[in-house]
């Protein structure tokens, strides 16, 4: 032991770049960094291009005006902005109670039974279903049957289609968020005589508000920019919304319709709507990150 200590040299702890293993490590680190940059670059380019093209055509009056008829100039995206907010609100009303309730059942009351395994499997499958399938599903269930008081295309149908897309995210984040709550909180509440339901509602759920809210915001951000489901359900209207049971304009469908028109005014409005939609989605994602970071403090 004494001889090994005497032979120790401080220089043996220094990194030697000339060693083959260090050269290989540096090469692989650089290669991984290059692949990470390649993966992020398309997102940066797309966002930068949309922001550059959109900000140059944004005018304050665009947010309070209707789109112009084909061939005319001016106009705005006020009806599409209002329609997007309305449809998103309807989707939240439908999806949040079901999604949070489903997550609470899976985390607190299912006890790992077969039905819970089936729900988790179905949630994972639904998360990977193309959004157009949700639109076709609501079209067949609501539009073609006219079950909404004899109406077909409507804001309610659009909200139902978006809620189908939001459900997997809300259920999974609620389930995982409740699992992060320390078990001691449950034992303490049960130990003083609280029922399982009261413990879940009064103790466990408030402790998991932050991750649940993060999941809801991410679900809204995911559904707000969807186009295909709204084409099949909410359709489009060049006028202000006339009610939740009537067709209405949304920004994603406005972009789809106007971007392929041969008129400069409509193409300009499509870029403006793209800019606003990107800013909204970016804002919701940043807000979700803030909620997540606040919960970890």
Short mmCIF file of C-alpha atoms in Angstrom, two decimals, residues 41-287:
data_model
loop_
_atom_site.label_atom_id
_atom_site.label_comp_id
_atom_site.label_asym_id
_atom_site.label_seq_id
_atom_site.Cartn_x
_atom_site.Cartn_y
_atom_site.Cartn_z
CA UNK A 41 -33.17 23.39 -36.99
CA UNK A 42 -36.40 22.63 -38.90
CA UNK A 43 -38.46 23.91 -35.97
CA UNK A 44 -36.37 27.08 -35.76
CA UNK A 45 -36.56 27.70 -39.50
CA UNK A 46 -40.34 27.12 -39.69
CA UNK A 47 -41.10 29.38 -36.73
CA UNK A 48 -38.68 32.08 -37.91
CA UNK A 49 -40.10 32.04 -41.45
CA UNK A 50 -43.71 32.25 -40.27
CA UNK A 51 -42.90 35.05 -37.84
CA UNK A 52 -40.95 36.97 -40.49
CA UNK A 53 -43.71 36.67 -43.11
CA UNK A 54 -46.52 37.29 -40.64
CA UNK A 55 -45.23 40.24 -38.65
CA UNK A 56 -44.76 42.28 -41.82
CA UNK A 57 -48.48 42.12 -42.64
CA UNK A 58 -49.99 42.44 -39.15
CA UNK A 59 -52.22 45.48 -38.64
CA UNK A 60 -54.23 46.26 -35.48
CA UNK A 61 -57.49 46.54 -37.47
CA UNK A 62 -57.06 42.96 -38.68
CA UNK A 63 -58.25 41.69 -35.31
CA UNK A 64 -61.64 43.43 -35.53
CA UNK A 65 -62.47 43.07 -39.25
CA UNK A 66 -63.99 40.34 -41.40
CA UNK A 67 -62.17 38.79 -44.35
CA UNK A 68 -62.85 40.63 -47.63
CA UNK A 69 -64.69 39.01 -50.56
CA UNK A 70 -62.41 37.50 -53.21
CA UNK A 71 -60.79 40.18 -55.32
CA UNK A 72 -61.06 42.98 -52.76
CA UNK A 73 -58.35 44.37 -50.49
CA UNK A 74 -58.13 44.88 -46.73
CA UNK A 75 -60.16 42.95 -44.22
CA UNK A 76 -59.02 40.98 -41.21
CA UNK A 77 -59.16 37.76 -39.22
CA UNK A 78 -61.43 38.88 -36.38
CA UNK A 79 -64.06 36.20 -36.95
CA UNK A 80 -61.45 33.43 -37.19
CA UNK A 81 -59.74 34.57 -33.99
CA UNK A 82 -63.04 34.68 -32.12
CA UNK A 83 -64.06 31.32 -33.58
CA UNK A 84 -60.80 29.70 -32.51
CA UNK A 85 -61.24 30.93 -28.95
CA UNK A 86 -64.87 29.75 -28.90
CA UNK A 87 -64.16 26.27 -30.24
CA UNK A 88 -61.19 25.86 -27.90
CA UNK A 89 -63.33 26.88 -24.92
CA UNK A 90 -66.00 24.34 -25.89
CA UNK A 91 -63.36 21.61 -26.21
CA UNK A 92 -62.04 22.47 -22.73
CA UNK A 93 -65.56 22.22 -21.29
CA UNK A 94 -65.97 18.73 -22.76
CA UNK A 95 -62.49 17.30 -22.24
CA UNK A 96 -61.27 18.61 -18.88
CA UNK A 97 -63.95 17.03 -16.63
CA UNK A 98 -63.73 13.69 -18.46
CA UNK A 99 -59.94 13.71 -18.69
CA UNK A 100 -59.30 14.75 -15.09
CA UNK A 101 -61.98 12.35 -13.84
CA UNK A 102 -60.48 9.50 -15.84
CA UNK A 103 -57.00 10.26 -14.51
CA UNK A 104 -58.29 10.35 -10.92
CA UNK A 105 -59.95 6.97 -11.39
CA UNK A 106 -56.79 5.40 -12.82
CA UNK A 107 -54.49 6.78 -10.11
CA UNK A 108 -56.70 6.56 -7.02
CA UNK A 109 -59.59 4.13 -7.43
CA UNK A 110 -58.72 1.52 -10.08
CA UNK A 111 -56.20 -0.46 -7.96
CA UNK A 112 -54.60 -1.80 -11.14
CA UNK A 113 -57.60 -3.85 -12.33
CA UNK A 114 -58.13 -5.07 -15.89
CA UNK A 115 -60.41 -2.21 -16.79
CA UNK A 116 -57.73 0.31 -15.78
CA UNK A 117 -55.20 -1.50 -17.97
CA UNK A 118 -57.66 -1.34 -20.86
CA UNK A 119 -58.22 2.40 -20.31
CA UNK A 120 -54.48 3.08 -20.22
CA UNK A 121 -53.97 1.06 -23.40
CA UNK A 122 -56.85 2.86 -25.12
CA UNK A 123 -55.47 6.22 -24.04
CA UNK A 124 -52.08 5.43 -25.56
CA UNK A 125 -53.72 4.29 -28.79
CA UNK A 126 -55.94 7.37 -28.95
CA UNK A 127 -52.89 9.61 -28.48
CA UNK A 128 -51.45 8.24 -31.72
CA UNK A 129 -54.64 8.40 -33.80
CA UNK A 130 -54.42 10.95 -36.68
CA UNK A 131 -56.44 14.07 -35.99
CA UNK A 132 -58.49 13.65 -39.16
CA UNK A 133 -59.91 10.44 -37.72
CA UNK A 134 -61.35 12.43 -34.81
CA UNK A 135 -63.01 14.74 -37.34
CA UNK A 136 -64.47 11.84 -39.30
CA UNK A 137 -65.69 10.24 -36.07
CA UNK A 138 -67.56 13.36 -34.93
CA UNK A 139 -68.84 13.88 -38.48
CA UNK A 140 -70.45 10.46 -38.46
CA UNK A 141 -71.66 10.75 -34.86
CA UNK A 142 -72.95 14.34 -34.83
CA UNK A 143 -72.93 16.03 -38.24
CA UNK A 144 -74.54 13.38 -40.41
CA UNK A 145 -77.11 12.45 -37.77
CA UNK A 146 -77.99 16.09 -36.88
CA UNK A 147 -78.41 15.17 -33.22
CA UNK A 148 -77.61 18.73 -32.08
CA UNK A 149 -81.15 20.09 -32.37
CA UNK A 150 -81.23 19.41 -36.10
CA UNK A 151 -78.01 21.32 -36.81
CA UNK A 152 -75.07 19.90 -38.74
CA UNK A 153 -71.76 21.82 -38.88
CA UNK A 154 -71.28 23.82 -35.70
CA UNK A 155 -68.86 25.12 -33.10
CA UNK A 156 -70.05 22.43 -30.68
CA UNK A 157 -69.16 19.70 -33.16
CA UNK A 158 -65.74 21.28 -33.65
CA UNK A 159 -65.22 21.43 -29.90
CA UNK A 160 -66.16 17.76 -29.57
CA UNK A 161 -63.61 16.81 -32.23
CA UNK A 162 -60.87 18.77 -30.49
CA UNK A 163 -61.84 17.32 -27.11
CA UNK A 164 -61.21 13.81 -28.49
CA UNK A 165 -57.64 14.91 -29.27
CA UNK A 166 -57.19 16.53 -25.86
CA UNK A 167 -58.40 13.60 -23.75
CA UNK A 168 -55.27 11.37 -23.91
CA UNK A 169 -52.94 14.17 -22.80
CA UNK A 170 -55.19 15.23 -19.91
CA UNK A 171 -55.80 11.66 -18.70
CA UNK A 172 -52.12 10.71 -18.80
CA UNK A 173 -50.85 13.87 -17.11
CA UNK A 174 -53.52 13.65 -14.40
CA UNK A 175 -52.68 9.99 -13.78
CA UNK A 176 -48.95 10.64 -13.57
CA UNK A 177 -49.39 13.86 -11.56
CA UNK A 178 -51.44 12.12 -8.88
CA UNK A 179 -48.84 9.36 -8.63
CA UNK A 180 -46.24 11.99 -7.69
CA UNK A 181 -48.19 12.97 -4.55
CA UNK A 182 -46.48 11.44 -1.48
CA UNK A 183 -48.31 8.44 -0.07
CA UNK A 184 -47.91 9.87 3.44
CA UNK A 185 -50.48 12.56 2.64
CA UNK A 186 -53.06 9.89 1.87
CA UNK A 187 -52.23 7.91 5.00
CA UNK A 188 -52.45 11.03 7.15
CA UNK A 189 -55.91 11.95 5.82
CA UNK A 190 -57.20 8.39 6.11
CA UNK A 191 -55.72 8.15 9.60
CA UNK A 192 -57.83 11.04 10.89
CA UNK A 193 -61.01 9.44 9.54
CA UNK A 194 -61.40 10.96 6.07
CA UNK A 195 -62.98 8.77 3.43
CA UNK A 196 -61.17 7.78 0.24
CA UNK A 197 -63.22 10.26 -1.78
CA UNK A 198 -62.63 13.14 0.62
CA UNK A 199 -58.91 12.33 0.78
CA UNK A 200 -58.67 12.40 -2.99
CA UNK A 201 -60.68 15.60 -3.45
CA UNK A 202 -59.39 17.61 -0.48
CA UNK A 203 -55.79 16.41 -0.12
CA UNK A 204 -54.43 14.56 -3.14
CA UNK A 205 -55.98 16.60 -5.96
CA UNK A 206 -54.90 20.03 -4.62
CA UNK A 207 -51.35 18.72 -4.23
CA UNK A 208 -51.28 17.73 -7.92
CA UNK A 209 -52.85 20.89 -9.35
CA UNK A 210 -49.64 22.05 -11.07
CA UNK A 211 -48.96 18.92 -13.18
CA UNK A 212 -52.64 18.60 -14.03
CA UNK A 213 -52.80 22.24 -15.14
CA UNK A 214 -49.64 21.71 -17.21
CA UNK A 215 -51.27 18.79 -19.01
CA UNK A 216 -54.42 20.80 -19.71
CA UNK A 217 -52.44 23.70 -21.18
CA UNK A 218 -50.39 21.34 -23.36
CA UNK A 219 -53.58 19.64 -24.56
CA UNK A 220 -55.06 23.02 -25.50
CA UNK A 221 -51.87 23.98 -27.32
CA UNK A 222 -51.97 20.72 -29.27
CA UNK A 223 -55.60 21.04 -30.33
CA UNK A 224 -55.71 24.80 -31.03
CA UNK A 225 -53.79 24.47 -34.29
CA UNK A 226 -55.62 21.44 -35.69
CA UNK A 227 -57.23 21.85 -39.11
CA UNK A 228 -58.55 18.52 -40.36
CA UNK A 229 -61.06 17.88 -37.52
CA UNK A 230 -62.53 21.38 -37.90
CA UNK A 231 -62.97 21.03 -41.67
CA UNK A 232 -65.27 18.07 -41.00
CA UNK A 233 -67.12 19.62 -38.06
CA UNK A 234 -67.05 23.43 -37.75
CA UNK A 235 -66.61 24.01 -41.50
CA UNK A 236 -66.02 27.74 -42.20
CA UNK A 237 -67.90 31.02 -42.34
CA UNK A 238 -66.82 34.44 -43.64
CA UNK A 239 -69.06 36.12 -41.06
CA UNK A 240 -68.98 36.64 -37.31
CA UNK A 241 -70.05 33.60 -35.25
CA UNK A 242 -73.83 33.37 -35.06
CA UNK A 243 -73.96 30.86 -32.22
CA UNK A 244 -72.42 27.63 -31.01
CA UNK A 245 -74.75 25.55 -33.20
CA UNK A 246 -73.76 27.26 -36.46
CA UNK A 247 -70.67 26.95 -38.70
CA UNK A 248 -67.90 29.38 -37.84
CA UNK A 249 -64.41 30.36 -38.95
CA UNK A 250 -61.24 29.26 -37.16
CA UNK A 251 -57.71 30.41 -37.85
CA UNK A 252 -56.38 27.03 -38.90
CA UNK A 253 -59.16 26.53 -41.47
CA UNK A 254 -58.79 30.16 -42.61
CA UNK A 255 -55.11 29.50 -43.29
CA UNK A 256 -56.00 26.33 -45.21
CA UNK A 257 -58.63 28.08 -47.34
CA UNK A 258 -56.86 31.39 -47.98
CA UNK A 259 -53.33 30.09 -48.60
CA UNK A 260 -54.41 28.36 -51.83
CA UNK A 261 -56.41 31.30 -53.20
CA UNK A 262 -54.98 33.35 -56.09
CA UNK A 263 -55.74 36.66 -54.34
CA UNK A 264 -53.07 38.69 -52.57
CA UNK A 265 -55.42 39.91 -49.82
CA UNK A 266 -56.37 36.36 -48.81
CA UNK A 267 -52.75 35.18 -48.88
CA UNK A 268 -51.79 38.13 -46.66
CA UNK A 269 -54.51 37.20 -44.17
CA UNK A 270 -53.28 33.60 -44.20
CA UNK A 271 -49.78 34.79 -43.18
CA UNK A 272 -51.26 37.04 -40.50
CA UNK A 273 -53.35 34.17 -39.08
CA UNK A 274 -50.29 31.89 -39.15
CA UNK A 275 -48.33 34.46 -37.16
CA UNK A 276 -51.07 34.83 -34.55
CA UNK A 277 -51.58 31.06 -34.25
CA UNK A 278 -47.86 30.39 -33.79
CA UNK A 279 -47.63 33.08 -31.12
CA UNK A 280 -50.63 31.61 -29.30
CA UNK A 281 -49.22 28.08 -29.32
CA UNK A 282 -45.75 29.27 -28.29
CA UNK A 283 -47.30 31.26 -25.47
CA UNK A 284 -49.28 28.28 -24.20
CA UNK A 285 -46.20 26.03 -24.29
CA UNK A 286 -44.14 28.62 -22.40
CA UNK A 287 -46.97 28.96 -19.88
#
